[in-house]
């Protein structure tokens, strides 16, 4: 890794490629792969990640919102894109950009059919989302017949896939619950197959589903966090490579005498002579206040330095009393050798939240 001169989020496309092949190797050769690139590809760079994944031959991409899909189309991505959570007000944009909506209620389905009718469009690709226990978004299995009758009644829609989402695929203590979800999905598949005369794809698994329930891979899987280098298990994490590495530098060092305070609200008081280093990254960059007051640490020349005092908007201060370091030295917040999951855990959160919180103010540096 090259030495940085400012705060950067390095994005390794080689790590992404490694993770993609690692996850694909867990699947049957025929199972299709959908890469989830919502939320700026988990805080990295959606266009660069989507381009790389498309180049690797990924079958599908997914975003949460329409706007995210439009950005990918504007960047020249031609891979099919599933929009997981569209709203009726986005439907014209969805169609104009060849995006494929997930439809999750009769009212949203009706709205979409209305727009297709106005535009005189036939067989538009859609994805049907069922709720099997997450209770977040999706049709209930009790409406299958009504739903399919509505779809079969006109030729405006073509069901590309039918899917659902697991609530606790990462937690083996909830194995019984997950198996119930898998069973419910199987019975939905049987009903749907009996009421339409073509074969849509079926998919259920996210990253930890791929790792823990590969028997439920159906025709496709949807992976996000695994592609970015994290999973639900430390053993698997060792085999994945973090795509994002957040680095910064030491802007200035200070020596506090016993009794002197540091930062806003004097949240840190030196009990002994303390050497501190100020870093150009703060809560506006995505390192929230919950990481401060000694709870989390960063790596300076390979050594752990706690974040002390209150995290400021643009800066944090660390304790480097016992670390040989100078102004200008590089500081690793998370990445290779310092897991984002562990850093997130120190502040009672998870890698998903930490990664997607790194704000647009932090420069992204793409490494091939
Ligand atoms: C975000 C999301 C995923 C990806 O989950 P990971 O745990 O990151 O692999 C898959 N499916 C749906 C419906 C999602 O919202």
Short mmCIF file of C-alpha atoms and ligand atoms in Angstrom, two decimals:
data_model
loop_
_atom_site.label_atom_id
_atom_site.label_comp_id
_atom_site.label_asym_id
_atom_site.label_seq_id
_atom_site.Cartn_x
_atom_site.Cartn_y
_atom_site.Cartn_z
CA UNK A 1 0.00 0.00 0.00
CA UNK A 2 1.24 3.47 -0.85
CA UNK A 3 1.79 6.06 1.85
CA UNK A 4 -1.02 8.55 2.08
CA UNK A 5 -0.80 12.33 2.52
CA UNK A 6 -4.44 12.90 3.50
CA UNK A 7 -7.53 10.98 4.57
CA UNK A 8 -8.41 8.46 1.86
CA UNK A 9 -10.62 5.44 1.44
CA UNK A 10 -8.66 3.03 -0.72
CA UNK A 11 -10.83 0.70 -2.78
CA UNK A 12 -9.14 -2.49 -3.94
CA UNK A 13 -10.71 -3.97 -7.06
CA UNK A 14 -8.36 -6.95 -6.73
CA UNK A 15 -9.88 -7.67 -3.30
CA UNK A 16 -13.37 -7.44 -4.83
CA UNK A 17 -12.39 -9.92 -7.54
CA UNK A 18 -10.95 -12.28 -4.92
CA UNK A 19 -14.14 -12.15 -2.81
CA UNK A 20 -16.35 -12.67 -5.85
CA UNK A 21 -14.46 -15.82 -6.83
CA UNK A 22 -14.38 -17.03 -3.21
CA UNK A 23 -18.17 -16.74 -2.87
CA UNK A 24 -18.86 -18.15 -6.33
CA UNK A 25 -16.80 -21.22 -5.47
CA UNK A 26 -19.29 -21.95 -2.66
CA UNK A 27 -22.12 -22.25 -5.21
CA UNK A 28 -23.25 -24.68 -7.87
CA UNK A 29 -21.73 -23.63 -11.19
CA UNK A 30 -25.18 -22.83 -12.62
CA UNK A 31 -26.32 -20.59 -9.77
CA UNK A 32 -26.49 -16.98 -10.88
CA UNK A 33 -24.86 -14.22 -8.86
CA UNK A 34 -26.37 -10.84 -8.02
CA UNK A 35 -24.01 -8.22 -6.61
CA UNK A 36 -25.62 -5.75 -4.22
CA UNK A 37 -24.20 -2.28 -4.87
CA UNK A 38 -26.69 -0.18 -2.89
CA UNK A 39 -25.54 2.70 -0.68
CA UNK A 40 -22.56 3.57 -2.92
CA UNK A 41 -21.56 -0.10 -2.97
CA UNK A 42 -21.46 -0.24 0.81
CA UNK A 43 -19.74 3.12 1.06
CA UNK A 44 -17.07 2.53 -1.56
CA UNK A 45 -17.83 3.66 -5.14
CA UNK A 46 -20.88 2.15 -6.81
CA UNK A 47 -19.92 2.90 -10.43
CA UNK A 48 -16.36 1.55 -10.13
CA UNK A 49 -17.53 -1.54 -8.24
CA UNK A 50 -20.40 -2.19 -10.66
CA UNK A 51 -18.07 -1.82 -13.64
CA UNK A 52 -15.61 -4.29 -12.15
CA UNK A 53 -18.37 -6.79 -11.27
CA UNK A 54 -19.86 -6.49 -14.75
CA UNK A 55 -16.41 -7.15 -16.20
CA UNK A 56 -16.18 -10.28 -14.06
CA UNK A 57 -19.41 -11.48 -15.67
CA UNK A 58 -21.81 -10.98 -12.76
CA UNK A 59 -25.40 -11.80 -13.76
CA UNK A 60 -27.28 -9.08 -11.89
CA UNK A 61 -26.78 -5.97 -9.81
CA UNK A 62 -29.12 -4.59 -7.15
CA UNK A 63 -29.59 -1.15 -5.65
CA UNK A 64 -32.04 -0.04 -2.98
CA UNK A 65 -33.39 3.09 -4.66
CA UNK A 66 -34.08 4.23 -8.19
CA UNK A 67 -31.62 7.11 -8.07
CA UNK A 68 -28.80 4.65 -7.39
CA UNK A 69 -29.74 2.64 -10.47
CA UNK A 70 -29.89 5.74 -12.67
CA UNK A 71 -26.36 6.65 -11.60
CA UNK A 72 -25.12 3.23 -12.73
CA UNK A 73 -26.89 3.54 -16.09
CA UNK A 74 -25.39 7.03 -16.56
CA UNK A 75 -21.97 5.45 -15.95
CA UNK A 76 -22.59 3.06 -18.82
CA UNK A 77 -23.44 -0.10 -16.84
CA UNK A 78 -25.62 -2.38 -19.00
CA UNK A 79 -25.95 -5.36 -16.60
CA UNK A 80 -29.57 -5.94 -15.43
CA UNK A 81 -30.27 -3.89 -12.29
CA UNK A 82 -32.87 -4.84 -9.69
CA UNK A 83 -34.26 -1.91 -7.68
CA UNK A 84 -35.11 -3.38 -4.29
CA UNK A 85 -37.28 -0.60 -2.92
CA UNK A 86 -38.86 1.53 -5.63
CA UNK A 87 -41.68 3.97 -5.03
CA UNK A 88 -44.52 4.63 -7.44
CA UNK A 89 -43.21 8.16 -8.10
CA UNK A 90 -40.07 6.58 -9.65
CA UNK A 91 -41.76 4.29 -12.15
CA UNK A 92 -41.26 6.43 -15.27
CA UNK A 93 -37.58 6.86 -14.40
CA UNK A 94 -37.27 3.12 -13.80
CA UNK A 95 -38.65 2.33 -17.24
CA UNK A 96 -36.67 5.03 -19.03
CA UNK A 97 -33.46 3.62 -17.53
CA UNK A 98 -34.26 -0.07 -18.07
CA UNK A 99 -34.21 -0.74 -14.36
CA UNK A 100 -36.15 -3.71 -12.98
CA UNK A 101 -38.39 -3.02 -9.98
CA UNK A 102 -39.06 -5.29 -7.05
CA UNK A 103 -42.84 -5.22 -6.57
CA UNK A 104 -43.95 -5.92 -3.03
CA UNK A 105 -47.65 -5.03 -2.69
CA UNK A 106 -50.81 -5.12 -4.76
CA UNK A 107 -51.01 -1.32 -4.75
CA UNK A 108 -47.45 -0.88 -6.04
CA UNK A 109 -48.07 -3.57 -8.67
CA UNK A 110 -51.25 -1.81 -9.82
CA UNK A 111 -49.40 1.52 -10.05
CA UNK A 112 -46.68 -0.06 -12.15
CA UNK A 113 -49.15 -1.72 -14.50
CA UNK A 114 -50.85 1.67 -14.98
CA UNK A 115 -47.59 3.31 -16.08
CA UNK A 116 -46.79 0.42 -18.45
CA UNK A 117 -50.25 0.71 -19.99
CA UNK A 118 -49.81 4.45 -20.56
CA UNK A 119 -46.47 3.75 -22.24
CA UNK A 120 -47.92 0.76 -24.15
CA UNK A 121 -45.11 -1.50 -22.94
CA UNK A 122 -45.33 -5.31 -23.03
CA UNK A 123 -43.53 -7.92 -20.90
CA UNK A 124 -41.56 -5.51 -18.74
CA UNK A 125 -39.17 -7.43 -16.43
CA UNK A 126 -40.18 -7.31 -12.78
CA UNK A 127 -39.27 -9.13 -9.59
CA UNK A 128 -41.82 -10.26 -7.03
CA UNK A 129 -40.84 -9.99 -3.40
CA UNK A 130 -42.47 -12.20 -0.77
CA UNK A 131 -42.39 -11.73 2.97
CA UNK A 132 -41.45 -15.00 4.67
CA UNK A 133 -40.77 -13.67 8.18
CA UNK A 134 -38.62 -10.55 8.04
CA UNK A 135 -41.86 -8.54 8.06
CA UNK A 136 -40.26 -5.62 6.31
CA UNK A 137 -41.35 -5.59 2.66
CA UNK A 138 -43.13 -8.13 0.51
CA UNK A 139 -46.35 -9.89 -0.48
CA UNK A 140 -47.79 -12.39 1.94
CA UNK A 141 -48.25 -15.89 0.54
CA UNK A 142 -52.00 -15.58 1.03
CA UNK A 143 -52.28 -13.23 -1.96
CA UNK A 144 -50.41 -15.40 -4.49
CA UNK A 145 -53.51 -16.28 -6.49
CA UNK A 146 -54.83 -12.70 -6.62
CA UNK A 147 -51.37 -11.45 -7.52
CA UNK A 148 -50.78 -13.95 -10.30
CA UNK A 149 -54.29 -13.47 -11.67
CA UNK A 150 -53.53 -9.74 -11.94
CA UNK A 151 -50.22 -10.41 -13.69
CA UNK A 152 -51.68 -13.08 -16.00
CA UNK A 153 -54.63 -10.87 -16.93
CA UNK A 154 -52.50 -8.65 -19.16
CA UNK A 155 -49.15 -9.08 -20.86
CA UNK A 156 -47.51 -5.91 -19.56
CA UNK A 157 -45.37 -7.74 -16.97
CA UNK A 158 -42.87 -10.56 -17.16
CA UNK A 159 -41.78 -12.07 -13.85
CA UNK A 160 -38.00 -12.34 -14.07
CA UNK A 161 -37.64 -13.55 -10.52
CA UNK A 162 -39.41 -14.32 -7.29
CA UNK A 163 -37.50 -13.69 -4.10
CA UNK A 164 -37.53 -13.27 -0.35
CA UNK A 165 -35.03 -12.19 2.29
CA UNK A 166 -33.77 -14.02 5.38
CA UNK A 167 -33.97 -12.33 8.77
CA UNK A 168 -31.20 -14.15 10.62
CA UNK A 169 -29.03 -16.08 8.17
CA UNK A 170 -25.97 -14.90 10.11
CA UNK A 171 -27.11 -16.33 13.41
CA UNK A 172 -27.01 -20.10 13.81
CA UNK A 173 -29.03 -19.83 17.01
CA UNK A 174 -31.93 -18.90 14.75
CA UNK A 175 -31.45 -21.91 12.49
CA UNK A 176 -34.97 -23.17 13.16
CA UNK A 177 -36.45 -19.81 12.17
CA UNK A 178 -34.35 -19.66 9.01
CA UNK A 179 -35.35 -23.18 8.03
CA UNK A 180 -38.98 -22.11 8.42
CA UNK A 181 -38.35 -19.20 6.05
CA UNK A 182 -36.73 -21.56 3.54
CA UNK A 183 -39.73 -23.91 3.75
CA UNK A 184 -42.17 -21.03 3.32
CA UNK A 185 -40.25 -19.89 0.24
CA UNK A 186 -40.31 -23.41 -1.21
CA UNK A 187 -44.06 -23.56 -0.85
CA UNK A 188 -44.40 -20.13 -2.52
CA UNK A 189 -42.27 -21.47 -5.38
CA UNK A 190 -44.54 -24.48 -5.81
CA UNK A 191 -47.66 -22.29 -5.94
CA UNK A 192 -46.18 -19.73 -8.31
CA UNK A 193 -44.84 -22.43 -10.64
CA UNK A 194 -48.31 -23.98 -10.84
CA UNK A 195 -49.94 -20.69 -11.85
CA UNK A 196 -47.62 -19.30 -14.50
CA UNK A 197 -46.53 -21.01 -17.68
CA UNK A 198 -42.86 -19.93 -17.73
CA UNK A 199 -39.94 -20.30 -15.32
CA UNK A 200 -38.84 -17.26 -13.33
CA UNK A 201 -35.67 -17.35 -11.23
CA UNK A 202 -35.95 -17.86 -7.49
CA UNK A 203 -33.56 -16.37 -4.92
CA UNK A 204 -33.36 -16.10 -1.16
CA UNK A 205 -29.77 -15.97 0.11
CA UNK A 206 -27.67 -12.97 1.11
CA UNK A 207 -23.96 -13.37 1.99
CA UNK A 208 -24.37 -15.22 5.28
CA UNK A 209 -27.12 -17.28 3.65
CA UNK A 210 -24.59 -18.41 1.01
CA UNK A 211 -22.18 -19.40 3.76
CA UNK A 212 -24.67 -21.03 6.17
CA UNK A 213 -27.54 -22.31 3.99
CA UNK A 214 -26.04 -23.14 0.57
CA UNK A 215 -28.75 -25.79 0.08
CA UNK A 216 -31.23 -22.90 -0.37
CA UNK A 217 -29.41 -21.22 -3.25
CA UNK A 218 -32.19 -21.81 -5.81
CA UNK A 219 -31.33 -20.07 -9.14
CA UNK A 220 -29.47 -17.03 -7.82
CA UNK A 221 -27.92 -15.51 -4.68
CA UNK A 222 -27.60 -11.88 -3.64
CA UNK A 223 -24.36 -10.85 -2.02
CA UNK A 224 -23.32 -7.50 -0.63
CA UNK A 225 -21.12 -7.54 2.45
CA UNK A 226 -19.20 -10.65 1.36
CA UNK A 227 -18.12 -8.96 -1.86
CA UNK A 228 -16.72 -6.12 0.26
CA UNK A 229 -14.73 -8.55 2.42
CA UNK A 230 -16.81 -9.29 5.52
CA UNK A 231 -19.02 -12.14 6.68
CA UNK A 232 -20.64 -13.40 9.85
CA UNK A 233 -17.69 -15.59 10.80
CA UNK A 234 -14.12 -14.70 11.77
CA UNK A 235 -12.87 -17.88 10.04
CA UNK A 236 -14.42 -16.84 6.72
CA UNK A 237 -13.32 -13.22 7.22
CA UNK A 238 -9.73 -14.48 7.12
CA UNK A 239 -10.35 -15.81 3.62
CA UNK A 240 -12.04 -12.68 2.34
CA UNK A 241 -10.17 -9.46 1.61
CA UNK A 242 -11.47 -6.07 2.72
CA UNK A 243 -12.17 -3.90 -0.31
CA UNK A 244 -12.09 -0.63 1.62
CA UNK A 245 -9.15 0.64 3.66
CA UNK A 246 -9.54 3.93 5.52
CA UNK A 247 -6.29 5.74 6.15
CA UNK A 248 -5.30 9.15 7.40
CA UNK A 249 -2.21 10.94 8.73
CA UNK A 250 -0.99 12.69 11.84
CA UNK A 251 -1.53 16.44 11.40
CA UNK A 252 -0.02 17.55 14.70
CA UNK A 253 1.27 16.20 18.00
CA UNK A 254 0.75 17.77 21.44
CA UNK A 255 2.16 17.02 24.85
CA UNK A 256 -0.34 17.37 27.69
CA UNK A 257 0.89 17.78 31.26
CA UNK A 258 -0.89 15.99 34.07
CA UNK A 259 -4.25 17.74 34.66
CA UNK A 260 -4.51 19.30 31.21
CA UNK A 261 -7.57 18.57 29.11
CA UNK A 262 -8.11 17.62 25.49
CA UNK A 263 -10.80 18.71 23.05
CA UNK A 264 -14.41 19.83 23.41
CA UNK A 265 -16.02 19.68 26.83
CA UNK A 266 -12.62 18.66 28.17
CA UNK A 267 -13.74 15.04 27.82
CA UNK A 268 -10.18 13.75 28.36
CA UNK A 269 -8.05 14.87 31.31
CA UNK A 270 -4.41 13.73 31.36
CA UNK A 271 -3.61 11.70 34.45
CA UNK A 272 0.04 11.63 33.42
CA UNK A 273 2.10 13.37 30.78
CA UNK A 274 0.32 12.32 27.57
CA UNK A 275 1.36 12.69 23.95
CA UNK A 276 -1.58 13.11 21.60
CA UNK A 277 -1.87 13.16 17.83
CA UNK A 278 -4.59 15.01 15.92
CA UNK A 279 -5.99 13.31 12.79
CA UNK A 280 -7.88 15.00 9.92
CA UNK A 281 -11.02 12.87 10.15
CA UNK A 282 -14.13 13.33 12.28
CA UNK A 283 -17.80 12.58 12.65
CA UNK A 284 -18.59 14.42 9.42
CA UNK A 285 -16.45 11.80 7.68
CA UNK A 286 -18.33 8.93 9.28
CA UNK A 287 -16.36 8.28 12.45
CA UNK A 288 -19.15 9.04 14.93
CA UNK A 289 -18.89 10.24 18.51
CA UNK A 290 -19.49 6.70 19.75
CA UNK A 291 -15.92 5.84 18.68
CA UNK A 292 -14.43 8.42 21.06
CA UNK A 293 -13.65 8.55 24.77
CA UNK A 294 -11.23 5.63 24.64
CA UNK A 295 -13.67 3.11 23.19
CA UNK A 296 -11.97 2.52 19.83
CA UNK A 297 -8.43 2.54 18.55
CA UNK A 298 -6.56 3.10 15.30
CA UNK A 299 -3.18 1.74 14.19
CA UNK A 300 -0.11 3.99 14.09
CA UNK A 301 2.98 2.29 12.73
CA UNK A 302 1.32 -1.04 13.55
CA UNK A 303 0.54 -0.11 17.18
CA UNK A 304 -2.88 0.45 18.75
CA UNK A 305 -3.66 4.07 19.65
CA UNK A 306 -6.96 4.78 21.44
CA UNK A 307 -9.24 7.58 20.24
CA UNK A 308 -9.46 9.87 23.27
CA UNK A 309 -11.75 12.78 24.16
CA UNK A 310 -14.80 13.64 22.09
CA UNK A 311 -14.76 13.01 18.35
CA UNK A 312 -15.02 16.42 16.64
CA UNK A 313 -16.71 17.17 13.32
CA UNK A 314 -13.44 17.27 11.38
CA UNK A 315 -10.83 15.78 13.71
CA UNK A 316 -10.11 13.08 16.22
CA UNK A 317 -7.32 12.89 18.77
CA UNK A 318 -5.46 9.73 19.69
CA UNK A 319 -3.08 8.78 22.48
CA UNK A 320 0.39 8.07 21.07
CA UNK A 321 2.33 8.36 24.33
CA UNK A 322 3.92 4.94 23.88
CA UNK A 323 4.20 5.00 20.10
CA UNK A 324 7.18 6.14 18.11
CA UNK A 325 5.60 8.43 15.50
CA UNK A 326 5.87 11.78 13.78
CA UNK A 327 3.63 14.38 12.19
CA UNK A 328 2.88 13.16 8.65
CA UNK A 329 2.94 9.48 9.59
CA UNK A 330 0.22 7.27 8.21
CA UNK A 331 -2.65 6.08 10.45
CA UNK A 332 -4.85 3.09 9.66
CA UNK A 333 -8.48 3.38 10.78
CA UNK A 334 -9.62 0.08 9.27
CA UNK A 335 -8.88 -2.22 6.36
CA UNK A 336 -6.35 -4.93 5.75
CA UNK A 337 -4.77 -5.88 9.14
CA UNK A 338 -7.47 -3.98 11.00
CA UNK A 339 -10.98 -5.25 10.43
CA UNK A 340 -13.85 -2.79 9.94
CA UNK A 341 -16.05 -5.30 11.78
CA UNK A 342 -13.83 -5.17 14.88
CA UNK A 343 -13.56 -1.38 14.73
CA UNK A 344 -17.37 -1.16 14.39
CA UNK A 345 -17.87 -3.58 17.29
CA UNK A 346 -15.95 -1.27 19.65
CA UNK A 347 -18.76 1.24 19.11
CA UNK A 348 -21.56 -1.34 19.36
CA UNK A 349 -22.27 -1.40 15.66
CA UNK A 350 -21.48 -3.59 12.64
CA UNK A 351 -19.31 -3.30 9.54
CA UNK A 352 -22.38 -2.57 7.37
CA UNK A 353 -23.08 0.67 9.27
CA UNK A 354 -19.47 1.77 9.53
CA UNK A 355 -18.71 1.20 5.83
CA UNK A 356 -21.85 2.93 4.56
CA UNK A 357 -21.26 5.90 6.88
CA UNK A 358 -17.95 7.01 5.34
CA UNK A 359 -19.08 10.32 3.89
CA UNK A 360 -18.51 11.70 0.42
CA UNK A 361 -15.99 14.17 1.86
CA UNK A 362 -13.46 11.32 2.11
CA UNK A 363 -11.55 10.91 -1.13
CA UNK A 364 -11.94 7.49 -2.76
CA UNK A 365 -8.79 6.09 -4.33
CA UNK A 366 -9.39 3.17 -6.67
CA UNK A 367 -6.63 0.56 -6.82
CA UNK A 368 -6.72 -1.92 -9.70
C1 LIG B 1 -28.87 -5.53 1.28
C2 LIG B 1 -29.56 -6.74 0.80
C3 LIG B 1 -28.82 -7.89 0.46
C4 LIG B 1 -27.33 -8.04 0.70
O1 LIG B 1 -27.10 -8.56 1.99
P1 LIG B 1 -25.61 -8.90 2.52
O2 LIG B 1 -25.85 -9.38 3.90
O3 LIG B 1 -24.86 -7.60 2.48
O4 LIG B 1 -25.04 -9.91 1.61
C5 LIG B 1 -29.50 -8.94 -0.14
N1 LIG B 1 -30.85 -8.89 -0.33
C6 LIG B 1 -31.59 -7.81 0.03
C7 LIG B 1 -33.06 -7.83 -0.20
C8 LIG B 1 -30.98 -6.71 0.61
O5 LIG B 1 -31.71 -5.65 0.99
#
